[in-house]
Every structure is written in C-alpha cells, then in structure tokens.
Coordinates of C-alpha atoms in Angstrom, one line a residue:
Chain A
M1 CA -8.8 -5.3 -75.1
M2 CA -9.8 -7.0 -72.3
A3 CA -7.1 -7.1 -69.5
E4 CA -6.2 -10.7 -68.1
P5 CA -6.4 -11.0 -64.3
N6 CA -2.8 -12.2 -63.7
Q7 CA -1.5 -14.8 -61.1
R8 CA -1.5 -12.8 -58.3
E9 CA -5.0 -11.1 -58.7
M10 CA -6.4 -14.5 -59.0
E11 CA -4.7 -15.7 -55.8
E12 CA -6.1 -12.8 -53.7
L13 CA -9.6 -13.6 -55.1
R14 CA -9.2 -17.1 -54.2
R15 CA -8.2 -16.1 -50.7
R16 CA -10.7 -13.7 -50.1
L17 CA -13.3 -16.3 -51.2
E18 CA -11.8 -18.5 -49.0
E19 CA -11.7 -16.5 -46.3
A20 CA -15.4 -15.7 -46.3
E21 CA -16.3 -19.5 -46.7
E22 CA -14.2 -20.2 -43.6
T23 CA -16.3 -17.4 -41.8
L24 CA -19.5 -18.8 -42.4
R25 CA -18.6 -22.1 -41.7
A26 CA -17.3 -21.0 -38.4
I27 CA -20.4 -19.2 -37.5
R28 CA -22.6 -22.2 -38.5
S29 CA -20.4 -24.5 -36.5
G30 CA -20.8 -22.4 -33.2
E31 CA -17.3 -21.4 -33.0
V32 CA -18.0 -17.6 -32.2
D33 CA -19.7 -16.1 -29.2
A34 CA -21.2 -12.9 -30.5
L35 CA -22.3 -11.3 -34.1
V36 CA -22.0 -7.7 -34.7
V37 CA -25.0 -6.3 -36.5
A38 CA -25.8 -2.9 -37.9
G39 CA -28.8 -1.2 -36.0
T40 CA -30.6 2.2 -36.5
E41 CA -28.3 3.7 -33.9
G42 CA -24.8 2.2 -34.8
E43 CA -23.5 -1.3 -34.1
R44 CA -25.2 -3.8 -32.0
V45 CA -23.4 -6.9 -30.6
Y46 CA -25.8 -9.9 -30.2
T47 CA -24.3 -12.4 -28.0
L48 CA -24.6 -16.0 -28.8
H49 CA -25.7 -18.2 -25.5
G50 CA -23.0 -18.9 -23.1
A51 CA -21.0 -15.7 -23.9
E52 CA -23.0 -13.7 -21.4
Q53 CA -22.5 -16.3 -18.6
P54 CA -19.5 -14.7 -17.0
Y55 CA -21.3 -11.5 -16.6
R56 CA -24.3 -12.9 -15.1
I57 CA -22.1 -14.8 -12.6
L58 CA -20.3 -11.6 -11.7
I59 CA -23.5 -9.5 -10.9
E60 CA -25.2 -12.2 -9.2
S61 CA -22.2 -12.5 -6.8
M62 CA -20.7 -9.1 -6.4
Q63 CA -21.5 -7.4 -2.9
Q64 CA -23.1 -4.5 -4.5
G65 CA -26.9 -4.3 -5.7
A66 CA -27.2 -4.2 -9.1
V67 CA -31.2 -3.1 -10.5
T68 CA -32.4 -2.6 -13.8
L69 CA -35.3 -0.1 -14.1
D70 CA -37.7 0.5 -17.1
G71 CA -38.5 4.2 -17.8
E72 CA -41.1 4.5 -15.3
G73 CA -38.7 3.3 -12.5
A74 CA -40.2 -0.1 -12.0
I75 CA -37.8 -2.9 -11.4
L76 CA -37.2 -5.2 -14.4
Y77 CA -34.4 -7.1 -12.6
C78 CA -32.4 -7.2 -9.5
N79 CA -29.4 -9.4 -8.2
R80 CA -29.5 -11.1 -4.9
S81 CA -27.3 -8.6 -2.8
F82 CA -30.1 -5.7 -3.9
A83 CA -32.8 -8.4 -2.2
D84 CA -30.6 -8.6 0.9
M85 CA -30.2 -4.8 1.2
V86 CA -33.6 -4.4 1.0
K87 CA -34.7 -7.4 3.1
R88 CA -37.2 -8.7 0.6
S89 CA -37.4 -12.1 -1.5
H90 CA -36.2 -11.8 -5.2
E91 CA -39.9 -12.4 -6.5
K92 CA -41.6 -9.5 -4.2
V93 CA -39.0 -7.0 -5.8
I94 CA -39.3 -7.5 -9.4
G95 CA -42.4 -5.2 -10.5
T96 CA -42.0 -2.8 -7.6
A97 CA -41.3 0.8 -8.1
F98 CA -37.7 1.6 -6.9
A99 CA -38.6 4.4 -5.1
E100 CA -40.7 2.5 -2.3
F101 CA -37.4 1.4 -1.0
L102 CA -37.0 4.9 -0.1
P103 CA -38.3 7.1 2.7
S104 CA -40.8 9.4 1.4
S105 CA -38.6 12.5 2.2
Q106 CA -36.1 11.1 -0.5
R107 CA -38.5 10.4 -3.3
P108 CA -38.3 13.7 -5.0
S109 CA -34.5 13.9 -5.3
L110 CA -34.6 10.0 -6.5
A111 CA -37.4 11.1 -9.2
A112 CA -35.4 14.1 -10.3
M113 CA -32.1 11.6 -10.5
L114 CA -34.2 9.1 -12.6
N115 CA -35.2 11.6 -15.0
Q116 CA -31.4 13.0 -15.5
S117 CA -30.0 9.5 -16.0
R118 CA -32.0 8.9 -19.0
T119 CA -29.3 10.8 -20.7
C120 CA -26.3 10.7 -18.6
S121 CA -24.6 9.0 -15.5
C122 CA -25.7 10.4 -12.1
E123 CA -25.0 9.4 -8.6
G124 CA -25.8 10.3 -5.1
E125 CA -26.1 9.3 -1.6
F126 CA -29.5 8.0 -0.1
Q127 CA -31.3 6.0 2.3
F128 CA -32.8 2.9 1.9
Q129 CA -35.8 2.3 4.5
A130 CA -36.0 -2.0 4.7
A131 CA -39.3 -3.7 5.2
D132 CA -38.4 -4.0 9.1
G133 CA -38.1 0.1 9.2
T134 CA -34.1 0.0 9.5
F135 CA -32.4 2.6 7.5
L136 CA -29.5 1.6 5.3
P137 CA -26.9 4.5 4.1
V138 CA -26.4 3.7 0.4
Y139 CA -24.6 5.4 -2.5
L140 CA -26.4 4.8 -6.1
V141 CA -24.9 5.4 -9.3
L142 CA -27.3 5.4 -12.1
N143 CA -26.6 4.9 -16.0
P144 CA -29.0 5.0 -19.1
L145 CA -29.2 1.8 -20.7
P146 CA -30.6 1.8 -24.2
L147 CA -32.5 -1.2 -25.2
G148 CA -34.1 -1.0 -28.6
D149 CA -36.4 1.9 -28.2
S150 CA -37.2 2.5 -24.9
V151 CA -34.4 3.7 -22.4
S152 CA -33.9 1.6 -19.5
I153 CA -31.8 2.6 -16.3
C154 CA -29.2 0.5 -14.4
V155 CA -28.4 1.1 -10.9
V156 CA -25.4 0.1 -8.6
V157 CA -26.2 0.4 -4.9
T158 CA -23.0 0.3 -2.7
D159 CA -23.8 -0.3 1.2
L160 CA -22.2 2.7 3.1
R161 CA -22.1 0.9 6.3
E162 CA -19.0 -0.5 6.2
Q163 CA -17.5 2.9 4.8
K164 CA -19.1 4.8 8.0
K165 CA -17.7 1.9 10.2
Q166 CA -14.0 2.7 9.0
Q167 CA -14.5 6.5 9.4
D168 CA -15.8 6.0 12.7
L169 CA -12.9 3.6 13.5
Q170 CA -10.5 6.1 12.3
E171 CA -11.9 8.8 14.1
A172 CA -11.7 6.9 17.2
S173 CA -8.3 6.1 16.7
Q174 CA -7.2 9.9 16.0
R175 CA -8.9 10.8 19.1
K176 CA -7.1 8.1 21.3
E177 CA -3.8 9.1 19.7
Q178 CA -4.3 12.9 20.8
F179 CA -5.1 11.7 24.1
L180 CA -1.9 9.7 24.4
A181 CA -0.4 12.9 23.4
T182 CA -1.9 15.1 25.9
L183 CA -1.5 12.6 28.7
A184 CA 2.3 12.4 28.1
H185 CA 2.7 16.1 28.4
E186 CA 0.5 16.1 31.4
L187 CA 2.4 13.5 33.1
R188 CA 5.5 15.3 32.3
N189 CA 4.6 18.7 33.8
P190 CA 4.8 17.6 37.6
L191 CA 8.1 15.6 37.0
A192 CA 10.0 19.0 36.5
P193 CA 9.7 20.4 39.8
V194 CA 10.0 16.9 41.3
R195 CA 13.3 16.7 39.7
N196 CA 14.4 20.0 40.8
A197 CA 13.3 19.3 44.1
V198 CA 15.4 16.1 44.2
Q199 CA 18.6 17.8 42.9
I200 CA 18.4 20.2 46.0
L201 CA 17.9 17.2 48.2
C202 CA 20.7 15.5 46.8
M203 CA 22.9 18.5 47.4
K204 CA 21.9 18.5 51.0
A205 CA 21.4 15.3 51.8
P206 CA 25.1 13.5 52.2
A207 CA 24.6 14.8 55.8
F208 CA 22.2 12.5 56.7
P209 CA 22.5 8.6 55.6
E210 CA 19.0 7.7 55.4
L211 CA 17.8 10.9 53.8
Q212 CA 20.7 10.1 51.2
W213 CA 19.0 6.6 50.4
A214 CA 15.5 7.8 50.5
T215 CA 16.7 10.9 47.9
E216 CA 18.4 8.2 45.8
I217 CA 15.4 6.2 45.6
I218 CA 13.3 9.1 44.7
E219 CA 15.6 10.0 42.1
R220 CA 15.9 6.6 40.6
Q221 CA 12.1 6.2 40.6
V222 CA 11.6 9.6 38.9
Q223 CA 14.1 8.8 36.2
Q224 CA 12.2 5.5 35.5
M225 CA 9.0 7.4 35.4
T226 CA 10.9 9.8 33.2
R227 CA 12.0 7.3 30.8
L228 CA 8.5 5.8 30.4
I229 CA 6.8 9.0 30.0
D230 CA 9.3 9.8 27.4
D231 CA 8.7 6.7 25.6
L232 CA 4.9 7.2 25.5
L233 CA 5.6 10.8 24.1
N234 CA 8.1 9.6 21.5
V235 CA 5.7 6.8 20.4
S236 CA 2.8 9.3 20.2
R237 CA 5.0 11.5 18.0
I238 CA 6.0 8.9 15.8
S239 CA 2.7 7.7 15.4
R240 CA 1.6 11.1 14.4
N241 CA 4.6 11.5 12.2
K242 CA 5.4 14.8 14.4
L243 CA 9.2 13.3 15.7
E244 CA 11.5 15.4 13.9
L245 CA 15.4 14.3 13.8
R246 CA 18.3 16.9 14.5
K247 CA 21.2 15.1 12.3
E248 CA 24.7 16.0 12.5
R249 CA 27.9 14.7 12.0
V250 CA 28.5 12.6 15.2
D251 CA 31.2 10.3 16.3
L252 CA 29.4 6.7 17.0
L253 CA 31.7 6.0 19.8
R254 CA 30.6 9.1 21.8
V255 CA 27.0 8.0 21.5
V256 CA 27.9 4.5 22.5
Q257 CA 29.7 5.9 25.7
H258 CA 26.9 8.2 26.7
A259 CA 24.3 4.8 26.2
V260 CA 26.9 2.8 28.3
E261 CA 26.8 5.3 31.0
T262 CA 23.1 5.9 31.5
S263 CA 22.7 2.2 31.4
Q264 CA 25.3 1.7 33.9
P265 CA 22.6 1.4 37.1
F266 CA 20.5 -0.9 35.0
I267 CA 23.1 -3.3 34.6
E268 CA 25.0 -2.9 37.8
E269 CA 21.3 -3.8 39.3
G270 CA 21.3 -6.9 37.4
G271 CA 25.0 -7.8 38.5
H272 CA 25.9 -8.4 34.9
E273 CA 28.9 -7.9 32.9
L274 CA 29.1 -5.5 30.1
K275 CA 32.1 -5.7 27.3
V276 CA 32.2 -3.0 24.7
L277 CA 34.3 -3.7 21.5
H278 CA 35.0 -1.0 19.1
P279 CA 37.5 -0.2 16.5
S280 CA 40.1 1.9 16.9
T281 CA 39.4 4.7 14.3
P282 CA 36.3 6.5 15.0
I283 CA 33.2 6.2 12.8
F284 CA 31.3 9.3 11.7
L285 CA 27.2 8.9 11.2
N286 CA 24.7 11.5 10.1
A287 CA 22.6 11.0 13.0
D288 CA 20.6 12.7 15.6
P289 CA 22.9 12.1 18.6
T290 CA 20.0 12.2 21.2
R291 CA 17.7 9.7 19.3
L292 CA 20.8 7.3 18.5
E293 CA 21.8 7.5 22.3
Q294 CA 17.8 6.3 22.9
V295 CA 18.4 3.6 20.4
L296 CA 21.4 2.0 22.1
L297 CA 20.1 2.7 25.6
N298 CA 17.0 0.8 24.9
L299 CA 18.8 -2.2 23.7
L300 CA 21.1 -2.3 26.4
N301 CA 18.3 -1.7 29.1
N302 CA 16.4 -4.4 27.5
A303 CA 19.6 -6.6 27.5
A304 CA 19.9 -5.9 31.4
K305 CA 16.0 -6.3 31.9
Y306 CA 15.7 -9.5 30.4
T307 CA 18.8 -11.2 31.6
E308 CA 19.0 -13.2 34.8
Q309 CA 21.4 -11.8 37.8
G310 CA 25.0 -12.2 37.0
G311 CA 24.7 -12.3 33.0
C312 CA 26.9 -11.1 30.3
I313 CA 26.1 -8.2 27.6
L314 CA 28.4 -7.8 24.8
L315 CA 28.0 -4.6 22.7
T316 CA 30.2 -4.6 19.6
T317 CA 30.8 -1.8 16.8
E318 CA 32.3 -2.8 13.6
R319 CA 32.4 -1.6 9.6
Q320 CA 30.6 -3.9 7.4
G321 CA 31.2 -2.1 3.9
S322 CA 29.4 1.2 3.8
D323 CA 27.6 0.5 7.1
V324 CA 28.5 0.1 10.6
V325 CA 26.8 -2.7 12.6
V326 CA 26.3 -2.1 16.4
S327 CA 25.3 -5.3 17.9
V328 CA 24.0 -5.9 21.7
K329 CA 24.0 -9.6 22.7
D330 CA 22.9 -11.0 25.9
T331 CA 22.8 -14.2 27.6
G332 CA 19.4 -13.8 28.7
I333 CA 16.1 -15.3 28.5
G334 CA 15.9 -15.1 24.8
I335 CA 13.1 -14.9 22.4
P336 CA 10.7 -17.6 21.4
P337 CA 11.2 -18.5 17.2
E338 CA 7.4 -17.6 16.8
K339 CA 7.8 -14.2 18.8
L340 CA 10.7 -13.1 16.5
S341 CA 9.0 -11.6 13.7
T342 CA 6.7 -9.7 15.7
I343 CA 9.1 -8.4 18.6
F344 CA 9.4 -5.2 16.9
E345 CA 5.6 -4.3 16.8
M346 CA 3.9 -2.2 19.4
F347 CA 2.7 -3.7 22.7
S348 CA 4.6 -6.6 21.9
Q349 CA 6.6 -8.1 25.0
V350 CA 7.6 -11.7 25.6
E351 CA 5.6 -13.2 28.2
G352 CA 6.7 -14.3 31.3
A353 CA 7.5 -13.6 35.3
M354 CA 10.5 -11.6 34.4
S355 CA 8.7 -8.8 31.9
R356 CA 6.1 -8.7 34.4
S357 CA 7.8 -7.7 37.3
K358 CA 10.0 -5.4 35.6
G359 CA 7.1 -3.6 33.9
G360 CA 7.4 -1.4 31.0
L361 CA 5.0 -0.3 28.2
G362 CA 6.2 -2.7 25.5
I363 CA 6.7 0.0 23.0
G364 CA 10.6 0.2 23.5
L365 CA 11.7 -2.0 20.3
Y366 CA 8.8 -0.2 18.2
L367 CA 10.7 3.1 19.1
V368 CA 14.0 1.3 18.1
K369 CA 12.9 0.3 14.8
R370 CA 11.3 3.6 14.1
L371 CA 14.2 5.6 15.2
V372 CA 16.7 3.5 13.3
E373 CA 14.7 3.5 10.0
M374 CA 14.5 7.2 10.2
H375 CA 18.3 7.2 10.4
D376 CA 17.9 5.2 7.0
G377 CA 19.1 2.2 8.9
T378 CA 17.7 -1.6 9.7
V379 CA 17.5 -3.5 13.2
A380 CA 17.2 -7.2 13.5
A381 CA 16.7 -9.5 16.2
H382 CA 18.6 -13.2 16.4
S383 CA 17.9 -15.7 19.3
E384 CA 18.5 -19.5 19.4
G385 CA 15.5 -19.8 21.2
P386 CA 14.1 -19.4 25.3
G387 CA 17.1 -19.5 27.6
K388 CA 19.7 -19.0 24.7
G389 CA 20.2 -15.3 24.9
C390 CA 19.5 -13.1 21.9
E391 CA 21.2 -10.6 19.8
F392 CA 19.9 -7.2 18.6
S393 CA 22.2 -5.8 15.3
V394 CA 21.7 -2.0 14.2
H395 CA 22.9 -1.3 10.6
L396 CA 23.4 2.1 9.9
P397 CA 25.0 4.0 6.9
I398 CA 28.8 5.4 7.5
L399 CA 28.7 9.4 6.7
V400 CA 30.4 9.8 3.4
E401 CA 30.8 13.6 3.3
Q402 CA 30.7 16.4 5.8
A403 CA 27.1 16.8 7.5
V404 CA 26.5 19.9 9.8
P405 CA 29.4 20.2 12.2
P406 CA 28.8 18.7 15.7
T407 CA 27.4 21.1 18.5
T408 CA 29.7 21.4 21.5
G409 CA 27.8 19.8 24.3
A410 CA 28.8 20.7 27.8
E411 CA 30.2 17.6 29.5
Q412 CA 28.8 16.5 32.6
D413 CA 31.4 15.8 35.0
G414 CA 29.2 14.8 38.0
R415 CA 30.0 17.7 40.3
T416 CA 27.6 20.6 41.1
P417 CA 27.9 22.8 38.1
R418 CA 28.4 26.4 39.2
S419 CA 27.6 29.4 37.9
S420 CA 26.8 33.2 38.9
F421 CA 24.3 34.9 36.9
R422 CA 21.4 37.1 37.8
I423 CA 18.1 34.9 36.7
L424 CA 14.5 35.6 36.2
V425 CA 12.5 32.5 36.5
V426 CA 8.8 32.7 35.3
D427 CA 6.4 29.9 35.4
D428 CA 2.7 29.6 36.1
N429 CA 3.2 26.2 37.6
K430 CA 4.4 27.6 41.3
D431 CA 6.2 24.4 42.5
N432 CA 8.1 24.5 39.4
A433 CA 9.3 27.9 39.6
S434 CA 10.0 27.8 43.3
S435 CA 12.3 24.5 42.8
L436 CA 13.8 25.7 39.6
A437 CA 15.0 29.1 41.5
M438 CA 15.8 27.2 44.4
L439 CA 18.2 25.2 42.6
L440 CA 19.7 27.9 40.5
T441 CA 20.2 29.7 43.7
I442 CA 22.0 27.0 45.4
M443 CA 24.4 27.0 42.3
G444 CA 25.4 30.6 42.9
N445 CA 22.9 32.7 40.9
T446 CA 21.2 35.7 42.0
V447 CA 17.5 34.6 41.2
R448 CA 13.8 36.4 41.0
K449 CA 10.7 34.5 40.4
A450 CA 7.4 35.6 38.8
Y451 CA 4.3 33.5 38.4
D452 CA 3.2 35.2 35.3
G453 CA 3.8 37.9 32.5
Chain B
M1 CA -1.4 -5.7 -72.4
R2 CA -2.1 -3.7 -69.5
K3 CA 0.8 -3.5 -66.8
K4 CA -0.6 -4.3 -63.4
Q5 CA -0.2 -1.5 -61.3
V6 CA 1.5 -2.7 -58.0
S7 CA 0.9 -0.3 -55.0
S8 CA 3.9 1.3 -53.7
T9 CA 3.4 0.0 -50.3
E10 CA 3.2 -3.3 -51.4
A11 CA 6.6 -3.0 -53.2
F12 CA 8.3 -1.4 -50.2
E13 CA 7.0 -4.1 -47.8
R14 CA 8.2 -6.9 -50.1
L15 CA 11.7 -5.2 -50.6
V16 CA 12.4 -4.7 -46.9
A17 CA 11.1 -8.6 -46.4
A18 CA 13.4 -9.8 -49.1
T19 CA 16.5 -7.7 -47.7
S20 CA 15.8 -8.3 -44.4
G21 CA 13.4 -11.5 -44.0
Q22 CA 12.1 -10.0 -40.8
E23 CA 8.8 -8.3 -41.5
K24 CA 7.0 -6.4 -38.6
Y25 CA 3.5 -7.9 -37.8
L26 CA 0.3 -5.5 -36.8
L27 CA -2.4 -7.9 -35.5
R28 CA -5.7 -7.2 -33.9
L29 CA -7.6 -9.6 -32.0
Y30 CA -11.4 -8.6 -31.5
V31 CA -12.8 -10.7 -28.7
T32 CA -16.2 -10.6 -26.6
G33 CA -14.7 -9.7 -23.0
M34 CA -14.3 -12.8 -21.1
T35 CA -16.0 -16.1 -22.7
P36 CA -13.5 -19.0 -22.2
R37 CA -13.4 -18.7 -26.3
S38 CA -11.8 -15.3 -25.7
T39 CA -9.4 -15.9 -23.0
S40 CA -8.2 -18.7 -25.0
A41 CA -8.2 -17.0 -28.1
I42 CA -6.0 -14.3 -26.3
A43 CA -3.6 -16.8 -24.9
Q44 CA -3.0 -18.7 -28.1
I45 CA -2.3 -15.8 -30.3
K46 CA -0.1 -14.4 -27.7
A47 CA 1.8 -17.9 -27.6
I48 CA 2.0 -17.9 -31.3
C49 CA 3.2 -14.5 -31.6
Q50 CA 6.3 -15.1 -28.9
E51 CA 7.1 -18.0 -30.8
H52 CA 7.0 -17.2 -34.5
L53 CA 7.3 -13.5 -34.3
E54 CA 9.4 -12.5 -31.2
G55 CA 10.5 -9.0 -31.2
R56 CA 8.5 -8.0 -34.5
Y57 CA 4.9 -8.1 -33.7
E58 CA 2.2 -5.8 -32.2
L59 CA -0.7 -7.5 -30.8
E60 CA -3.9 -5.3 -30.0
V61 CA -6.7 -7.1 -28.2
I62 CA -10.2 -5.2 -28.6
D63 CA -13.4 -6.1 -26.6
I64 CA -16.1 -5.5 -29.0
Y65 CA -18.7 -4.9 -26.1
Q66 CA -16.3 -1.8 -25.4
H67 CA -15.9 -0.7 -28.8
P68 CA -18.6 -1.5 -31.1
T69 CA -17.7 1.2 -33.7
L70 CA -14.4 0.1 -34.3
A71 CA -15.6 -3.2 -35.0
K72 CA -17.8 -1.7 -37.5
D73 CA -14.7 0.0 -39.1
E74 CA -13.0 -2.9 -39.6
Q75 CA -16.0 -4.8 -41.0
I76 CA -16.1 -7.4 -38.0
I77 CA -19.1 -9.4 -38.3
A78 CA -18.2 -11.9 -35.5
A79 CA -16.1 -12.6 -32.5
P80 CA -13.7 -13.7 -32.3
T81 CA -11.9 -12.6 -35.2
L82 CA -8.2 -11.8 -35.9
I83 CA -6.8 -9.3 -38.2
K84 CA -3.3 -9.3 -39.8
K85 CA -3.3 -5.6 -40.7
L86 CA 0.5 -5.6 -41.5
P87 CA 2.0 -7.1 -43.4
L88 CA 0.0 -6.9 -46.1
P89 CA -2.3 -8.3 -47.6
L90 CA -4.9 -8.0 -45.1
R91 CA -6.0 -11.4 -43.5
R92 CA -9.0 -12.2 -41.7
L93 CA -9.7 -15.3 -39.4
V94 CA -12.9 -16.0 -37.6
G95 CA -14.0 -18.6 -35.0
D96 CA -11.9 -21.1 -33.4
L97 CA -8.4 -19.8 -32.9
S98 CA -7.1 -22.8 -30.7
N99 CA -6.1 -24.4 -34.1
K100 CA -2.3 -23.8 -34.1
Q101 CA -1.9 -24.6 -37.9
R102 CA -5.3 -22.8 -38.7
V103 CA -3.8 -19.7 -37.3
L104 CA -0.2 -19.9 -38.8
L105 CA -1.9 -20.7 -42.3
G106 CA -4.3 -17.7 -41.6
L107 CA -1.4 -15.5 -41.0
D108 CA 0.8 -16.4 -43.9
L109 CA 3.4 -17.8 -41.9
R110 CA 2.8 -21.5 -42.9
D111 CA 2.1 -22.5 -46.6
V112 CA -0.9 -25.1 -47.3
Q113 CA 1.7 -28.2 -46.7
G114 CA 2.5 -26.8 -43.5
R115 CA 6.1 -25.6 -44.2
P116 CA 7.1 -22.5 -42.8
K117 CA 7.5 -19.5 -45.5

C-alpha cells in the first residue's frame, strides 16, 4: 500500500520549491553579488560586475605597491603606487620583467624567490633601482595566485624609506638622551669641590664683611647651578626610565616644612609673603621624601619666580576623601588659558620678560608631573588668566597601612657639625680630595688623602 | 497506514518551543566581502535579530571569498544568502535581504499574512 504524503511533508516540499524559485528569481534580477561554482580544484567564486569595485579602489589607492606577475615574472598588472615607486608610467611598466627594476646583483635572489612563490608565500628585503638611477629600499611579499590553469604571483611592495627614517630619528634621540645624561654628570663633578671650598670659606669668612658677601654670592649661585644640573639629571633619568623612588612612610608636614625652608631665600628675594596652612593631625604618605620635597620646592620656587615683588603665596594641605591635596597658590603673572594644557610638558615656559630674566630650563613642571605620577598622584594647574595668579594642586593617596618605617634623618641645625674621626679621603679628582679633606679637618677630624687606590 | 517518523530533534525542539515560546536561532549569513549589498545585508539582519530575537540568537557572517569550502558544504550557490540553521526546519534566503518582510517570512518569524507567529 502506498503511503500518503501527509500535510507536513507537503508543506515542507512546497517551501523548498518556493525557496528554489525565489533563488532563481533573485539571481535573474541581479540581486546577488557573486555565484559559487564548482571547479576542478574546489569551489570558485565568480564575482558579478560591481562586487569587485571596493577591492579595486583599495588596491589603487593604497600606499603600498601591488603587482601581479605571470609565471615568467613579467608584470601583468600594477597599481599607481608601484609605478610611482619605480618612477615610470603605467603603460611602460605593464609587460616589463619585474627583475628589470632591481640592480643586477639582486636578480638571482629574486629569481629564487619567484620560483618559491609559486607554491608558498615568501618575503624579503630588496632594492629597486628607479629609471633615474636612485635606489629605493623595499620589502617584497610574494604570494601564489592560482588563476585557472596557470599560476600567477602577486607581490606587495612596501617602501622602507619611511621606516628607516623613523629608525634614524630614534637612534638620534637615544644618542641625545645619552649625551644629556653624560653632560649632567660631567657638570656635577666640578661642583663638588667648589661646594666644599665654599663651605670652608663660609667658616672663615665672617671675619671680613666683603669676603662674607662674596662667599654668600658664590654659595647661592653654586646652589642655583646645582639645582639646574640636578633638574637636568633627573629629567634625563626619568626619560630613560632610570629614576628610582625610595618610598617610605613619610609625614607630609615634615616634607612641607623642608620644602618651605629651602625655598625661603627665593621667597625672600621676591619680597613675597608665604602662608602655610595644614591640618592639626599628621598625614602620612607612602612616598620618597626627597622627591616629594623636590616637587613642592619646584612649585614654591615657581610661585616665587613668577610673581611680582611683594606678592602672596599660599600653601595649603587638606584631606579630601582618601587623598591629600597640597595646593600652592600665588598672586603672580598667571597662565594664559591656551598654555594651561601644555604647561606640564617639557621645555614649555610662559613667554615674557620675567621668565627670561629669571632663567631656568623649562623642565621643572615636567619633572613635577612625572614625580607625582610615580607616586600614584595627579597634579593640575588653574589660572584665571594673565595677571590673575595661578594655583597648582597635587593630589596624593594617603597611606592606609604601614610601609617601611621612616629613616632617622639627621637634622641640620645650621651650626658647623663637629665630629672627630680618623678619615681617609680617596678621589682621583685632586681638587675634590683636597677640599673635602680640608673641610673634614676643620670639622675636627684627622684626615689623610690619597689620589688613587 | 504508515506512521510518519518524526525526528526526535524536531520533536524536542517543538516541545521546548511549546513550553517556553523562546526558541534559540542559529543564523549564518554568507556575503561577498565589502560590497554595498553585503554591508547592508549584514546591517539589516543584525537589526532584525536585535528587534525580534533579542538574547536568543547567534549570527555568523561568512565571507565566501575567504571561506569558499564552507560555502560549498552548505550548498550556497549565490551571495548574499541567509541560512537559518536553527530552529529546524532549515531555511534559505538568497538575494535582496533589505526587504524586512521578506526576511521575516523567510525566517519563519511571520506568517504569510504578515502576522507574527
């Protein structure tokens, strides 16, 4: 007995017939981009006109050169970029052997690569020799291109000049960084014996007023030089990621006090009034006290430097949630709004007679920003505009748990330190050895010198 | 009279559908790379999926230039083609996929009168 096709089966057959008819209709109406056709070596996709347009445009407009070669290495097609690279016109290129664009010394390697590329992808660095004789370093990537029975080769050509230029720039930059580091080191060396000598003069000078005055000038200027060179050294270290922080549990107030003390001369020179506000309870941070002091000192010195005589500087410390905010506010020349966003960049300085007369390298704020960031904090600058002063605020996270216990720093009380040890000073810089030896002798030690091991 | 053999998968699917009314859709869209038709087909199918099949669909877009063998396995003859692999029965839609009604019908999301199923 014959089985009757039931409702469901009929429905399914109807649907499939419908689908087939729909497909044919769509193809005939040109609603498709491509047809998949079985070939002798697998499926081939036949593209209907228009579908290849995007690829054509891509190939024609890309910066790299694209070339198709036949089995013998003759050029079947090339894009505009390739024609430009070899400095010939399109028409002259088509039909030429690809090898003609290379110097004869490189043709054997190219031939070997062409052979290899019939079966697998290969690549290598070559040189083109353009029509006018100039050389062009290029990178070639070859791929087999099965087209029916024959095998073509498609080549992508990358111009290496840009890459080489970048490499050269990078090397030059590295050499410059190295030079700056060496420079900073070399500049520092003579300063050590000078500082020692100055210390000696300071101890003996009070007897003669002019000598005292002269000595103080030398001391101040040497300090200034030391600061500048230290800034240079620090920036150089930070740029090469060689700056290390020695973090410990630090009382922020003590750091603030040190910074204020060190900046006193600058502030007094400007005739400014400095007010310091801080909470009554201590605030502890996990920070490198020297570097943190450097940050605050930089901000205070800037405030002093960029404020006209008799201005006001306000240094405040206050808690804000889990952070502490240290702010240095001045009534100085302010910062123009367009400069605010670049103020922390290297070598950025506000234009004007004041900057030029006070000097500086323009790296202080860059250093401040990097150091603050290395402490997981942020720094920001605000100014209402030129002549309206400015405010720098540093946000730092407050220490939650115990870090390394603080080192016991010897307090400087201003008087000549006295000790009595037997000391051997060794330095191949004779001035340095002599000056240090003399200084230690004056301090009451028994000193011997040696100039080498 | 011969009893019709119902495939167990089909029966299970229907059971699940009947109880939850939320069948999972597995769709495959075969396109030819970057043609305008391909890009608009992709956009249209994605929009339909988000509107009608939110949270219960999986859409794979396959470039037939890059995967010609896959096309052959699924018996694709032209692109663009949309295949509904799940829920069964398998459905195939070729050509202009910008017609929303046509697509919904092809995916069994609408009946012939245009009413949602």
